[in-house]
CSV table of C-alpha atoms in Angstrom, one decimal:
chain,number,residue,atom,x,y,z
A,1,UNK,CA,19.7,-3.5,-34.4
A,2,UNK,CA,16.2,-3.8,-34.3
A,3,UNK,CA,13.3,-6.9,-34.4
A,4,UNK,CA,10.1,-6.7,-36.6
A,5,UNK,CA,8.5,-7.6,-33.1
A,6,UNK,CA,10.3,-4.7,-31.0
A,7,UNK,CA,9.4,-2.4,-33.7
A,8,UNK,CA,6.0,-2.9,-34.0
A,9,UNK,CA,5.6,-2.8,-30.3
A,10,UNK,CA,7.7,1.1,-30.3
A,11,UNK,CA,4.9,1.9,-33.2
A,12,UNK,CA,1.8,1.0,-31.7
A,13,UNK,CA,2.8,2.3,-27.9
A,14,UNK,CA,4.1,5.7,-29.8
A,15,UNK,CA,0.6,6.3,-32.0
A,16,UNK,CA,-1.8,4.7,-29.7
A,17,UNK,CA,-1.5,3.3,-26.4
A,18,UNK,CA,0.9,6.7,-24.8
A,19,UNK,CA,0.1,9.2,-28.3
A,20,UNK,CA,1.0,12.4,-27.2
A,21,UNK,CA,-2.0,14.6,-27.9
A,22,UNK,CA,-4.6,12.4,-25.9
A,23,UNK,CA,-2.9,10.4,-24.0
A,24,UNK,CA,0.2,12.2,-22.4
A,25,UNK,CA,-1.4,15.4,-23.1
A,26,UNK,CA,2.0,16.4,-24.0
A,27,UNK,CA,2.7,19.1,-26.2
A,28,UNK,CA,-0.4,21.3,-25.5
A,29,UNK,CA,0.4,25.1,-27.1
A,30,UNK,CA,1.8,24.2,-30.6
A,31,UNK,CA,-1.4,21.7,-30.8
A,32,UNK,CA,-3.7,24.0,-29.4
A,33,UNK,CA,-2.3,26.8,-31.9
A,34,UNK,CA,-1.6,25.2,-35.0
A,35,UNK,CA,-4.8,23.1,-35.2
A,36,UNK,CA,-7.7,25.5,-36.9
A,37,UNK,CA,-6.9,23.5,-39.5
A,38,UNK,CA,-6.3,20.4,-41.5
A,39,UNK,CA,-3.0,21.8,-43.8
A,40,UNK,CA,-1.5,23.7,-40.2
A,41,UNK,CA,-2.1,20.8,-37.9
A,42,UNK,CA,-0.2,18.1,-40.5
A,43,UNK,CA,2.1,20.5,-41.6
A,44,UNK,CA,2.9,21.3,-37.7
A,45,UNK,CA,3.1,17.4,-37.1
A,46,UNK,CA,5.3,16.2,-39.8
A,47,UNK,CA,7.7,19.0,-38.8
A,48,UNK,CA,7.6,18.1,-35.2
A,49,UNK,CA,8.0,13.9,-36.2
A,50,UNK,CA,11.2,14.6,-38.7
A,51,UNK,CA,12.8,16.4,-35.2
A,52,UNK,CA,11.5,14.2,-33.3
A,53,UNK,CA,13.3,11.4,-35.1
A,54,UNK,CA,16.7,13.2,-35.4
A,55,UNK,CA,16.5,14.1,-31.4
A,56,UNK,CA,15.9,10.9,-30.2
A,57,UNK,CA,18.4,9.2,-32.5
A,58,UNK,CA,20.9,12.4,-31.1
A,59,UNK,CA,19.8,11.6,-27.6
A,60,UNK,CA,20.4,8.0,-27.5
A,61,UNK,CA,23.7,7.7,-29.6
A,62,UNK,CA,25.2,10.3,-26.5
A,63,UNK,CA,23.3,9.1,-24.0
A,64,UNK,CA,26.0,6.9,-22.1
A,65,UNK,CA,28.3,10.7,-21.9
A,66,UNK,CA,25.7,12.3,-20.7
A,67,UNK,CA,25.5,12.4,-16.4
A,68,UNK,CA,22.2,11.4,-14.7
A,69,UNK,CA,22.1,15.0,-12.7
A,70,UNK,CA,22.5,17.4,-15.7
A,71,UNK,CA,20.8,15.7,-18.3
A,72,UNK,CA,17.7,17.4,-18.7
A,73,UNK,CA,19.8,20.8,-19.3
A,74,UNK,CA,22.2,18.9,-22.1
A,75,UNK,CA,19.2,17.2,-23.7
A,76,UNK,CA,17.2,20.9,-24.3
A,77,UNK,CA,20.8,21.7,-25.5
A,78,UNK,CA,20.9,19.1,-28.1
A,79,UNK,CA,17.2,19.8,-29.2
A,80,UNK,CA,17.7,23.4,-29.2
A,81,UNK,CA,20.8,23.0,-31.3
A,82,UNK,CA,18.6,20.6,-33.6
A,83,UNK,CA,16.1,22.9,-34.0
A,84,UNK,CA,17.7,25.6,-35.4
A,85,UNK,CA,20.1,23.6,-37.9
A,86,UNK,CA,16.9,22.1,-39.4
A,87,UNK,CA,15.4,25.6,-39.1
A,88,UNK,CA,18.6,26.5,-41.1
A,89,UNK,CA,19.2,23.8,-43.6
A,90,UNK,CA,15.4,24.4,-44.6
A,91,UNK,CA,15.3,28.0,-44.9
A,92,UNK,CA,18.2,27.9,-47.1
A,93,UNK,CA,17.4,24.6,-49.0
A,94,UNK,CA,13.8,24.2,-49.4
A,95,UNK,CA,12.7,27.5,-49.1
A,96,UNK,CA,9.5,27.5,-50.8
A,97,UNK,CA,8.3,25.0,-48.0
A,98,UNK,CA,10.3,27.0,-45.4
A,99,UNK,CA,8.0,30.0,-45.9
A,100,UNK,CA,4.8,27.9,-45.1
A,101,UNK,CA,6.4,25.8,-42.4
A,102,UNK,CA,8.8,28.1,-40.8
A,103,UNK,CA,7.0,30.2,-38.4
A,104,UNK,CA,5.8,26.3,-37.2
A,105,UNK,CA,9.9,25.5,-36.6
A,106,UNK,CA,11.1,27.4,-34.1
A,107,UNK,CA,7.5,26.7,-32.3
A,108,UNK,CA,8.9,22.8,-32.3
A,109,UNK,CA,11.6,23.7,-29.2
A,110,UNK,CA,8.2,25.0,-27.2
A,111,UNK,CA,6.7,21.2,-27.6
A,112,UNK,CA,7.9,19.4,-24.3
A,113,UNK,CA,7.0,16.3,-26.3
A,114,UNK,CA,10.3,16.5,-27.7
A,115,UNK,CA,12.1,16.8,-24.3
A,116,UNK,CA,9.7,14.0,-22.8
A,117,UNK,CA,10.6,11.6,-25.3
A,118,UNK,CA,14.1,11.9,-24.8
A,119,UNK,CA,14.0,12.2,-20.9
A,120,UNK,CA,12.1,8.6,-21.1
A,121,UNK,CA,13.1,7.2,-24.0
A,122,UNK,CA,15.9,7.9,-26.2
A,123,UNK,CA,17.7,8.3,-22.6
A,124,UNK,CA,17.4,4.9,-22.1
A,125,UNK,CA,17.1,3.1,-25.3
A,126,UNK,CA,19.3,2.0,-28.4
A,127,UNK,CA,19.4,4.7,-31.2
A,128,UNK,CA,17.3,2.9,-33.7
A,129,UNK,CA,14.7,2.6,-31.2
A,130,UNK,CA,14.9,5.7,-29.9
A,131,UNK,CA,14.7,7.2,-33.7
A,132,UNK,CA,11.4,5.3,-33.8
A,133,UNK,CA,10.2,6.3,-31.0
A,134,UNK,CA,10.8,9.5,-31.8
A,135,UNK,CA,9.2,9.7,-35.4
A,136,UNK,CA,6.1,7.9,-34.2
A,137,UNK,CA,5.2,9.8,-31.4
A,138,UNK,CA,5.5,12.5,-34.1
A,139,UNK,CA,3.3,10.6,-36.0
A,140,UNK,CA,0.9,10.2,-33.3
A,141,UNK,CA,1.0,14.1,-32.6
A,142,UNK,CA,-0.1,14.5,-36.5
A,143,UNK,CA,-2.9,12.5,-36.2
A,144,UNK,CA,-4.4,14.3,-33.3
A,145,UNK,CA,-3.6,17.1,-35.4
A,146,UNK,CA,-5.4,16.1,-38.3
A,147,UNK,CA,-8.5,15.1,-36.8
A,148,UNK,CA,-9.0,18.2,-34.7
A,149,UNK,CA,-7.8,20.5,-37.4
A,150,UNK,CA,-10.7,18.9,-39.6
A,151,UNK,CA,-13.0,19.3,-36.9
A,152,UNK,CA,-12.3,23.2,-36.5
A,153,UNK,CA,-12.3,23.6,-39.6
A,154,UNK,CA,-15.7,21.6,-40.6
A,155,UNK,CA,-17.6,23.1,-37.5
A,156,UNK,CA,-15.9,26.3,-37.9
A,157,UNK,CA,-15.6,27.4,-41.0
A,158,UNK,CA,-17.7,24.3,-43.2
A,159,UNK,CA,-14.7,23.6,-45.0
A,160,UNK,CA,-11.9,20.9,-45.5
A,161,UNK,CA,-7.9,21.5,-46.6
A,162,UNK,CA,-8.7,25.1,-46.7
A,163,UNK,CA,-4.9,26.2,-47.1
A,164,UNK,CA,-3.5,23.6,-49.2
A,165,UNK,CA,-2.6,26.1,-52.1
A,166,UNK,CA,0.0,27.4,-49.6
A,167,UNK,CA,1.5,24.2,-49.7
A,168,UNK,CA,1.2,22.2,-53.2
A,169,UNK,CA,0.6,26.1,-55.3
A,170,UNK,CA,-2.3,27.8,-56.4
A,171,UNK,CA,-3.4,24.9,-58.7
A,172,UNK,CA,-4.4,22.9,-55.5
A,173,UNK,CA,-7.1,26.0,-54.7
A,174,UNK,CA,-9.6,23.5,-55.9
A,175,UNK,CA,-8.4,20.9,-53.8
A,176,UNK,CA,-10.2,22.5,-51.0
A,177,UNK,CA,-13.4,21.1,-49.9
A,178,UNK,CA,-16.6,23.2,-49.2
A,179,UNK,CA,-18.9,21.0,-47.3
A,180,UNK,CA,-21.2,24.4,-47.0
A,181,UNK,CA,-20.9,26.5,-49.9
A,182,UNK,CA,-18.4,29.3,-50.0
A,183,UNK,CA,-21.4,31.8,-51.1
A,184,UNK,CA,-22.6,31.1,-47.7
A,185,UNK,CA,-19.9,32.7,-46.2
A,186,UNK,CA,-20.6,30.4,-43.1
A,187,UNK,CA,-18.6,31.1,-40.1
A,188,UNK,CA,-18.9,29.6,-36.2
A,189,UNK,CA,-16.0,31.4,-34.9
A,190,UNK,CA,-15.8,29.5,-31.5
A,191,UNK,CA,-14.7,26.6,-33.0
A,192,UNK,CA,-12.0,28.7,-34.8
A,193,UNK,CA,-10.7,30.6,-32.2
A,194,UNK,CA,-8.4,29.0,-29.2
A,195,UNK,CA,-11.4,27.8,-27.1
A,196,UNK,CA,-12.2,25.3,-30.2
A,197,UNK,CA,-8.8,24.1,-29.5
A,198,UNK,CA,-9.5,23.0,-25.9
A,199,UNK,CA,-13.6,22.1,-26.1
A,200,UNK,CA,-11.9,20.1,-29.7
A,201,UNK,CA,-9.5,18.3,-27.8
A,202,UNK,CA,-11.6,17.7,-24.8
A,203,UNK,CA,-13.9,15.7,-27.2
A,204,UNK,CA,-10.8,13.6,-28.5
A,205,UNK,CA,-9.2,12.5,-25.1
A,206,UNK,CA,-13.3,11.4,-24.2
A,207,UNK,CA,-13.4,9.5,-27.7
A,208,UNK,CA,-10.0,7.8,-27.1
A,209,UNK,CA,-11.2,7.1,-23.2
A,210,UNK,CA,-14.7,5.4,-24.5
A,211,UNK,CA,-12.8,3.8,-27.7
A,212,UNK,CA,-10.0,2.0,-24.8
A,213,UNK,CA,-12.9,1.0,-22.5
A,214,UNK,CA,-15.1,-0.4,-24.5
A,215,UNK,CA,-12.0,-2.8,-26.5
A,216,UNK,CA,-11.2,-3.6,-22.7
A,217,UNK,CA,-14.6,-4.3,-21.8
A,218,UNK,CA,-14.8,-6.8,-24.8
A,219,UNK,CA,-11.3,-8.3,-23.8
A,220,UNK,CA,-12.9,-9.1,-20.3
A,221,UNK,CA,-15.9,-10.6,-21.8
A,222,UNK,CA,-14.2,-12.7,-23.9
A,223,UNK,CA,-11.6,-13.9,-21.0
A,224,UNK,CA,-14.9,-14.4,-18.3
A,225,UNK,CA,-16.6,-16.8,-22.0
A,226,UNK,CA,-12.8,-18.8,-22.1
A,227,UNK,CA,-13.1,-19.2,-18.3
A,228,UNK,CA,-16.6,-20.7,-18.0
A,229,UNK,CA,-15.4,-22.6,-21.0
A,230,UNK,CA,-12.2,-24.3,-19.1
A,231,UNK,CA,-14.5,-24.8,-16.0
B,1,UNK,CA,32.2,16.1,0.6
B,2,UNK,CA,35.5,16.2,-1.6
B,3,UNK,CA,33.8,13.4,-3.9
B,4,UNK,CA,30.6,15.9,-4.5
B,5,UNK,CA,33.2,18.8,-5.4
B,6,UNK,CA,34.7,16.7,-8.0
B,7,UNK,CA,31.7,15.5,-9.3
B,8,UNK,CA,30.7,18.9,-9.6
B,9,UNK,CA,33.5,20.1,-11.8
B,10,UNK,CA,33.1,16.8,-13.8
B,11,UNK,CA,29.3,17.7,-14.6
B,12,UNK,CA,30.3,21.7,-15.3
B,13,UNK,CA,33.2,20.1,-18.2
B,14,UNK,CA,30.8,17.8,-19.7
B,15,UNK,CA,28.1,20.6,-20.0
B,16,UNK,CA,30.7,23.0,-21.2
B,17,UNK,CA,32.0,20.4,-23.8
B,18,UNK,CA,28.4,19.5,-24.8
B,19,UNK,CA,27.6,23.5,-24.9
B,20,UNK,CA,30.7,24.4,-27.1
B,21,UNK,CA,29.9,21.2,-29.3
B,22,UNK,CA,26.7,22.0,-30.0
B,23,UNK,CA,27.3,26.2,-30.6
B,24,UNK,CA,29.7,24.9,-32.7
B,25,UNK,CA,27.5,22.7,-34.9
B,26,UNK,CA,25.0,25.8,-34.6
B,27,UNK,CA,27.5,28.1,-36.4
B,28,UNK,CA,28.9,25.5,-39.0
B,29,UNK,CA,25.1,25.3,-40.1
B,30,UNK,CA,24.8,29.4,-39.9
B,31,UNK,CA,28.2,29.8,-42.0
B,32,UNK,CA,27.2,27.1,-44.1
B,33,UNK,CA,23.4,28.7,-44.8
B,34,UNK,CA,24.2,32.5,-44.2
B,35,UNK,CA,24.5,33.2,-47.9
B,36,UNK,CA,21.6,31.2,-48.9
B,37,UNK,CA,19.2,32.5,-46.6
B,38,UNK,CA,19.8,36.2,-47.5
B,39,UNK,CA,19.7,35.2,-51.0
B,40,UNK,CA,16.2,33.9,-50.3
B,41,UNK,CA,15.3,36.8,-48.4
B,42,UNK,CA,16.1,39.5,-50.7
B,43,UNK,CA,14.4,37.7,-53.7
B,44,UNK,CA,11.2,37.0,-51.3
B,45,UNK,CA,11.5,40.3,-50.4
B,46,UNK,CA,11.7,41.9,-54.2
B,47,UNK,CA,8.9,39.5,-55.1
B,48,UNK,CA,7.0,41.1,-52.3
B,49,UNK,CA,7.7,44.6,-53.6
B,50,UNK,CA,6.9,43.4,-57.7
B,51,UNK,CA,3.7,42.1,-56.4
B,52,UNK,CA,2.3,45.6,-55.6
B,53,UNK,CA,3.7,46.9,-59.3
B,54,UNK,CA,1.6,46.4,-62.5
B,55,UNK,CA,3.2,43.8,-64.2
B,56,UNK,CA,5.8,44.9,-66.8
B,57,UNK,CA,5.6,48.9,-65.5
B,58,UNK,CA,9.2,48.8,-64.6
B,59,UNK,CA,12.4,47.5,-65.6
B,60,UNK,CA,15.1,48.2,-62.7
B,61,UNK,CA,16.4,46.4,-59.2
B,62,UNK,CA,14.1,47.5,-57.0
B,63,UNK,CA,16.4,46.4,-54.1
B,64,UNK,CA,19.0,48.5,-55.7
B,65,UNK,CA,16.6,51.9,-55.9
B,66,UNK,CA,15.7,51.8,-52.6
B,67,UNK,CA,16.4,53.8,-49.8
B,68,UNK,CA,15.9,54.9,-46.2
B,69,UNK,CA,13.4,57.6,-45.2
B,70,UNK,CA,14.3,60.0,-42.1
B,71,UNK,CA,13.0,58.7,-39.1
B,72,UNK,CA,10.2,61.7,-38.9
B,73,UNK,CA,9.0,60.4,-42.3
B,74,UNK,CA,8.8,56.6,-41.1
B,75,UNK,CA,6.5,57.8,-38.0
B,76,UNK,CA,4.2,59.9,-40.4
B,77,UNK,CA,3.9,56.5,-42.2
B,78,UNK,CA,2.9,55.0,-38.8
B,79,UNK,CA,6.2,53.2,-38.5
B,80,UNK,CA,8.0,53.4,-35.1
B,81,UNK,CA,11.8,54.4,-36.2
B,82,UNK,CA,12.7,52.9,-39.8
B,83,UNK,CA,10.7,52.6,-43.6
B,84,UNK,CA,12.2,52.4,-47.1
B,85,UNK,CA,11.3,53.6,-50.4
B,86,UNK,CA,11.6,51.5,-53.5
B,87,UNK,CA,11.7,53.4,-56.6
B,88,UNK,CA,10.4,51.8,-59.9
B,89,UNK,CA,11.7,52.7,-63.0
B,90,UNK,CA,10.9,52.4,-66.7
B,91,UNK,CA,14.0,53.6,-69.3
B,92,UNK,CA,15.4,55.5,-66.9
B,93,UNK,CA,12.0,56.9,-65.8
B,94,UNK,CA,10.7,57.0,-61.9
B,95,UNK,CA,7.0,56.2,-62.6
B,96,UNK,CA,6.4,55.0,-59.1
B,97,UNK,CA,7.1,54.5,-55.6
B,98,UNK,CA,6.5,51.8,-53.2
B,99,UNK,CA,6.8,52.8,-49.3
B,100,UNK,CA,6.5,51.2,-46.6
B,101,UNK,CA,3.8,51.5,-44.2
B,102,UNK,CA,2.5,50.3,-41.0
B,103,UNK,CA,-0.9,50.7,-39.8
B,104,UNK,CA,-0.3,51.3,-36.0
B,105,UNK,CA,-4.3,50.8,-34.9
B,106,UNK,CA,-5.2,47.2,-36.4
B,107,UNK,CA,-7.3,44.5,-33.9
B,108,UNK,CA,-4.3,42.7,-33.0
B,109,UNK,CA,-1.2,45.6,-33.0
B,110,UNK,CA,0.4,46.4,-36.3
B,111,UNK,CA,-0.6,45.5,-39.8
B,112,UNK,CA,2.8,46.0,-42.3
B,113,UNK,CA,1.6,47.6,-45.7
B,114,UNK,CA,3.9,48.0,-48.9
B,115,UNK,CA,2.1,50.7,-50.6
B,116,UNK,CA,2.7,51.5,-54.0
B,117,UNK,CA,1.7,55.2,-55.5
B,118,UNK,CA,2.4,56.2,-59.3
B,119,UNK,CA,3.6,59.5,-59.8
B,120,UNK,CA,0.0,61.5,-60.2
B,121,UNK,CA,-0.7,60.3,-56.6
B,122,UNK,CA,-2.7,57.3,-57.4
B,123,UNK,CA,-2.6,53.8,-55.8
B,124,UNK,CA,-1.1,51.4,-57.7
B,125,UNK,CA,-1.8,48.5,-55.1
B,126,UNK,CA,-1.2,47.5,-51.9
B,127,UNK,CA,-0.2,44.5,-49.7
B,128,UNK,CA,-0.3,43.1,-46.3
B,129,UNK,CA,2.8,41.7,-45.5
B,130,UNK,CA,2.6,41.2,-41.6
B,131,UNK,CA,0.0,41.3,-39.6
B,132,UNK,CA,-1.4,39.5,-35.9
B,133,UNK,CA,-5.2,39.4,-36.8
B,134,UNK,CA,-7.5,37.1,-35.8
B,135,UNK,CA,-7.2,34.0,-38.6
B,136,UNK,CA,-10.3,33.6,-40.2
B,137,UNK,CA,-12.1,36.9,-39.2
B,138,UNK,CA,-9.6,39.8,-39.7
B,139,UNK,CA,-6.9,38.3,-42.1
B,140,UNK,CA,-9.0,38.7,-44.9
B,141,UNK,CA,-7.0,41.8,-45.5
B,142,UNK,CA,-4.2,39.2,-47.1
B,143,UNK,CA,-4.0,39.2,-50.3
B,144,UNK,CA,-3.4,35.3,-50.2
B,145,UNK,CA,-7.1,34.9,-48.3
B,146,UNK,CA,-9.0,37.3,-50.2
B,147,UNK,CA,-9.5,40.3,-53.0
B,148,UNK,CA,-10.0,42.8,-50.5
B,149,UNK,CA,-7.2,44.4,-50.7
B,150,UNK,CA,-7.2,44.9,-54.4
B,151,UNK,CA,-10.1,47.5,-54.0
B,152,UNK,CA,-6.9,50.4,-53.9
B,153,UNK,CA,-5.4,49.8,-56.6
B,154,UNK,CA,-6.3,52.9,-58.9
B,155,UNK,CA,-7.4,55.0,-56.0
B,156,UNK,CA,-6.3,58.1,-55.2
B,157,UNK,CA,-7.4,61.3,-52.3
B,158,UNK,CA,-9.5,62.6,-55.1
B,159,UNK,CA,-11.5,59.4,-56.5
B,160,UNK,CA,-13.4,58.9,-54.1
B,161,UNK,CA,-12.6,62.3,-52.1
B,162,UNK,CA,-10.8,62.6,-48.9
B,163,UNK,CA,-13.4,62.2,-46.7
B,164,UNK,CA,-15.1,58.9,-48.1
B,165,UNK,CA,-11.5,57.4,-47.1
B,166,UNK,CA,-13.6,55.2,-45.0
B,167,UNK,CA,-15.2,51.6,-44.5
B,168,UNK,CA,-18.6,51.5,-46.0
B,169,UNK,CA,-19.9,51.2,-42.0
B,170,UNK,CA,-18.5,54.3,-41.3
B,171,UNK,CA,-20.1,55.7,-44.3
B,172,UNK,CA,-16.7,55.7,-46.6
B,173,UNK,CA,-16.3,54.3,-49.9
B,174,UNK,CA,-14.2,50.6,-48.8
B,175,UNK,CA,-15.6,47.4,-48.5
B,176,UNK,CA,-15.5,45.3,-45.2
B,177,UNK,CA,-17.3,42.3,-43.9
B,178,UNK,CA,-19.5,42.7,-40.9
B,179,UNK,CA,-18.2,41.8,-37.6
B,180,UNK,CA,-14.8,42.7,-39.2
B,181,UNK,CA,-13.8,45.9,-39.9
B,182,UNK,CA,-11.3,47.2,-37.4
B,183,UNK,CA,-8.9,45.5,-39.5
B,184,UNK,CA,-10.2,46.7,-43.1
B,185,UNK,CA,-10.5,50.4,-41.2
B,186,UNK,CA,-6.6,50.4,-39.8
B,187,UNK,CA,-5.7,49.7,-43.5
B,188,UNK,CA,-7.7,52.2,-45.1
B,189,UNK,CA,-6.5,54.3,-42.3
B,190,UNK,CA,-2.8,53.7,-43.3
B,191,UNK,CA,-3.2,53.6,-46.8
B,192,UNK,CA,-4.6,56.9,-47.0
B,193,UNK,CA,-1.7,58.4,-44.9
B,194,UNK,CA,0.6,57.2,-46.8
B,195,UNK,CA,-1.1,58.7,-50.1
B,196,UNK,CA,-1.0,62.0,-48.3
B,197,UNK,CA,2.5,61.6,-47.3
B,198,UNK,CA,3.1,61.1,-50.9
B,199,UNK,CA,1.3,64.3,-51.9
B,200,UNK,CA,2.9,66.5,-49.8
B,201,UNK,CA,6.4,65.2,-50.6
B,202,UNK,CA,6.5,64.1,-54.2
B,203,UNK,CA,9.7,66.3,-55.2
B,204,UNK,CA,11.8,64.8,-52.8
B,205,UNK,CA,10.4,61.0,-53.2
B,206,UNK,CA,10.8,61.2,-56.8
B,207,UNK,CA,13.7,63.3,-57.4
């Protein structure tokens, strides 16, 4: 199936090294929508990972029926077809989270994360892989989601898990952070509105950029200190 | 030449077999959810209506006494072709009726209203239950975000009178928060419509 070592390699490549909100910059109008705040943005994410997992898995147990020139039209097929049985199963089996996550659902089919991972991935891996892959990358997408979510929210509104009564019922109302006080009735409605999403997100992909360098930077060092070492 | 033909047709049976395959899964999952789902949607859609009812002030299927309102009615409720009326009962007794309306005029195109008016004209409560505006500006007009919307319930064209049917800005008697109140307005707007409709109707809503 699959080793430890594989695995963990699949995991870090999928949250890290190629994660799909700063890195591929895959995925752009569901992030950019769905992330004014903390609740949407994970919400959005784990709904996008749990496809994610079940395409890839698809994807890779059909790949070898699947011809090289008309792939890309079977494989929006299959997600497509994915899309709207989980849409289904949910809206008629867990509908009390349907009603919070649904309008995020059929949003999923718009992510071309979904049809990027399968074009290089699952199209070309084993379907345990490929289901990992899949579900990471999702996971990777939620952090993103998280983080800039939070930061909308805390610059744009001075609050944390604002929402989260939707989710968990009107007991978790307190849940929700005020980091200014609600009296205040702060608002900064840039953040909030779309051109948050894309000033947000410009300041991720710079964080992640500086974050890489300076780990690389540090690798060199330590490599030139080995060298001189040796010599 | 020929080998390209054939290869051809072999690519256009594989994505017809993968396109029937997958339409077929598609409708298994439909057939197998169909009931379900409307289920869901009719009780979501009853808890929607209850919400706008004083608790306990009826005791019928709301879904059952309903009907559809002529399609010159639904465009005087600002609706473009269909609304319904719900009819709430107590032993036997209509004491009120919810409508719905739509509020044509709101910052980002329609806001949906349910609207419920007792018998003597009066505003029992209302509800958003669709709208596009702007999260975190306009959408305090939801019931879920804020109390806003409670300020109609017990209102009617006499208290306050007809012409302070208006946002506090444009000198009415409503509430709105500043930098806000194309929303709030719409709604008043729409709510007061409807309450007029209601007026000038009652005999055949009621009866």
């Amino acid at each position: 199936m699959i080793s430890k070592q594989e695995a963990n390699v699949i995991i870090q490549n999928s949250i890290w090294k190629q994660n799909a909100g700063v890195v591929q910059i895959l995925g752009m109008c569901p992030v950019l929508v769905m992330s004014s705040n903390i609740v949407n943005g994970v919400s959005l994410g784990l709904a996008t990972s749990l496809v994610m997992l079940i395409s890839g898995a698809a994807i890779a147990s059909m790949r070898q029926f699947v011809p090289n020139e008309i792939r890309t039209p079977i494989f929006i097929l299959i997600i497509a077809a994915l899309v709207t049985v989980v849409d289904l199963l949910m809206n008629s089996y867990m509908h009390g989270l349907y009603v919070v996550l649904g309008i995020f659902i059929p949003l999923i089919t718009t992510n071309c994360i979904v049809l990027a991972r399968a074009e290089a991935f699952a199209s070309k891996n084993g379907v345990a892989q490929s289901a990992l892959d899949g579900f990471f990358m999702g996971i990777g997408l939620t952090g993103v989601l998280a983080v800039l979510g939070a930061l909308r929210e805390l610059i744009g509104k001075g609050t944390l898990l604002s929402g989260i009564d939707l989710l968990f019922g009107p007991a978790a109302k307190s849940w929700v952070i005020y980091v200014v006080p609600a009296e205040q009735h702060y608002q900064f409605l840039l953040a909030i509105l779309p051109p948050g999403a894309f000033i947000g997100l410009g300041f991720l992909i710079a964080g992640k950029m500086a974050l890489d360098r300076r780990a690389e930077a540090r690798a060199r060092a330590q490599t030139a200190k080995a060298e001189i070492q040796a010599a | 030449m020929k080998a390209m033909f054939s290869n051809g047709a072999r690519d256009a049976g594989i994505l017809l077999v993968f396109t029937v395959a997958f339409t077929a899964l598609m409708a298994g999952a439909y057939l197998l959810t169909r009931d379900t789902v409307q289920r869901n949607e009719a009780e979501a859609r009853a808890s929607q209506i209850r919400a706008v009812l004083p608790a306990g002030s009826f005791d019928n299927d709301l879904l059952a006494d309903s009907r559809a309102l002529p399609k010159a009615d639904a465009v005087k409720l600002g609706a473009a072709d269909s609304s319904h009326v719900y009819l709430a009962k107590k032993s036997g007794q209509t004491v009120a009726a919810v409508l719905e309306a739509v509020a044509p005029d709101g910052y980002a195109g329609q806001i949906k209203l349910l609207v419920a008016v007792a018998r003597d004209g009066q505003a029992l409560g209302v509800r958003v239950v669709a709208h596009k505006e702007t999260p975190g500006l306009g959408d305090y007009i939801e019931a879920a975000k804020s109390d806003w919307i409670h300020q109609f319930d017990g209102k009617s064209l006499s208290a306050p009178p007809a012409e302070r049917w208006n946002v506090k800005k444009d000198g009415g008697a409503f509430d709105s928060t500043a930098g806000a109140t194309i929303s709030p307005r719409a709604v008043v707007r729409a709510v007061k419509t409807t309450l007029e409709y209601v007026n000038e109707n009652r005999q055949r809503i009621f009866e």
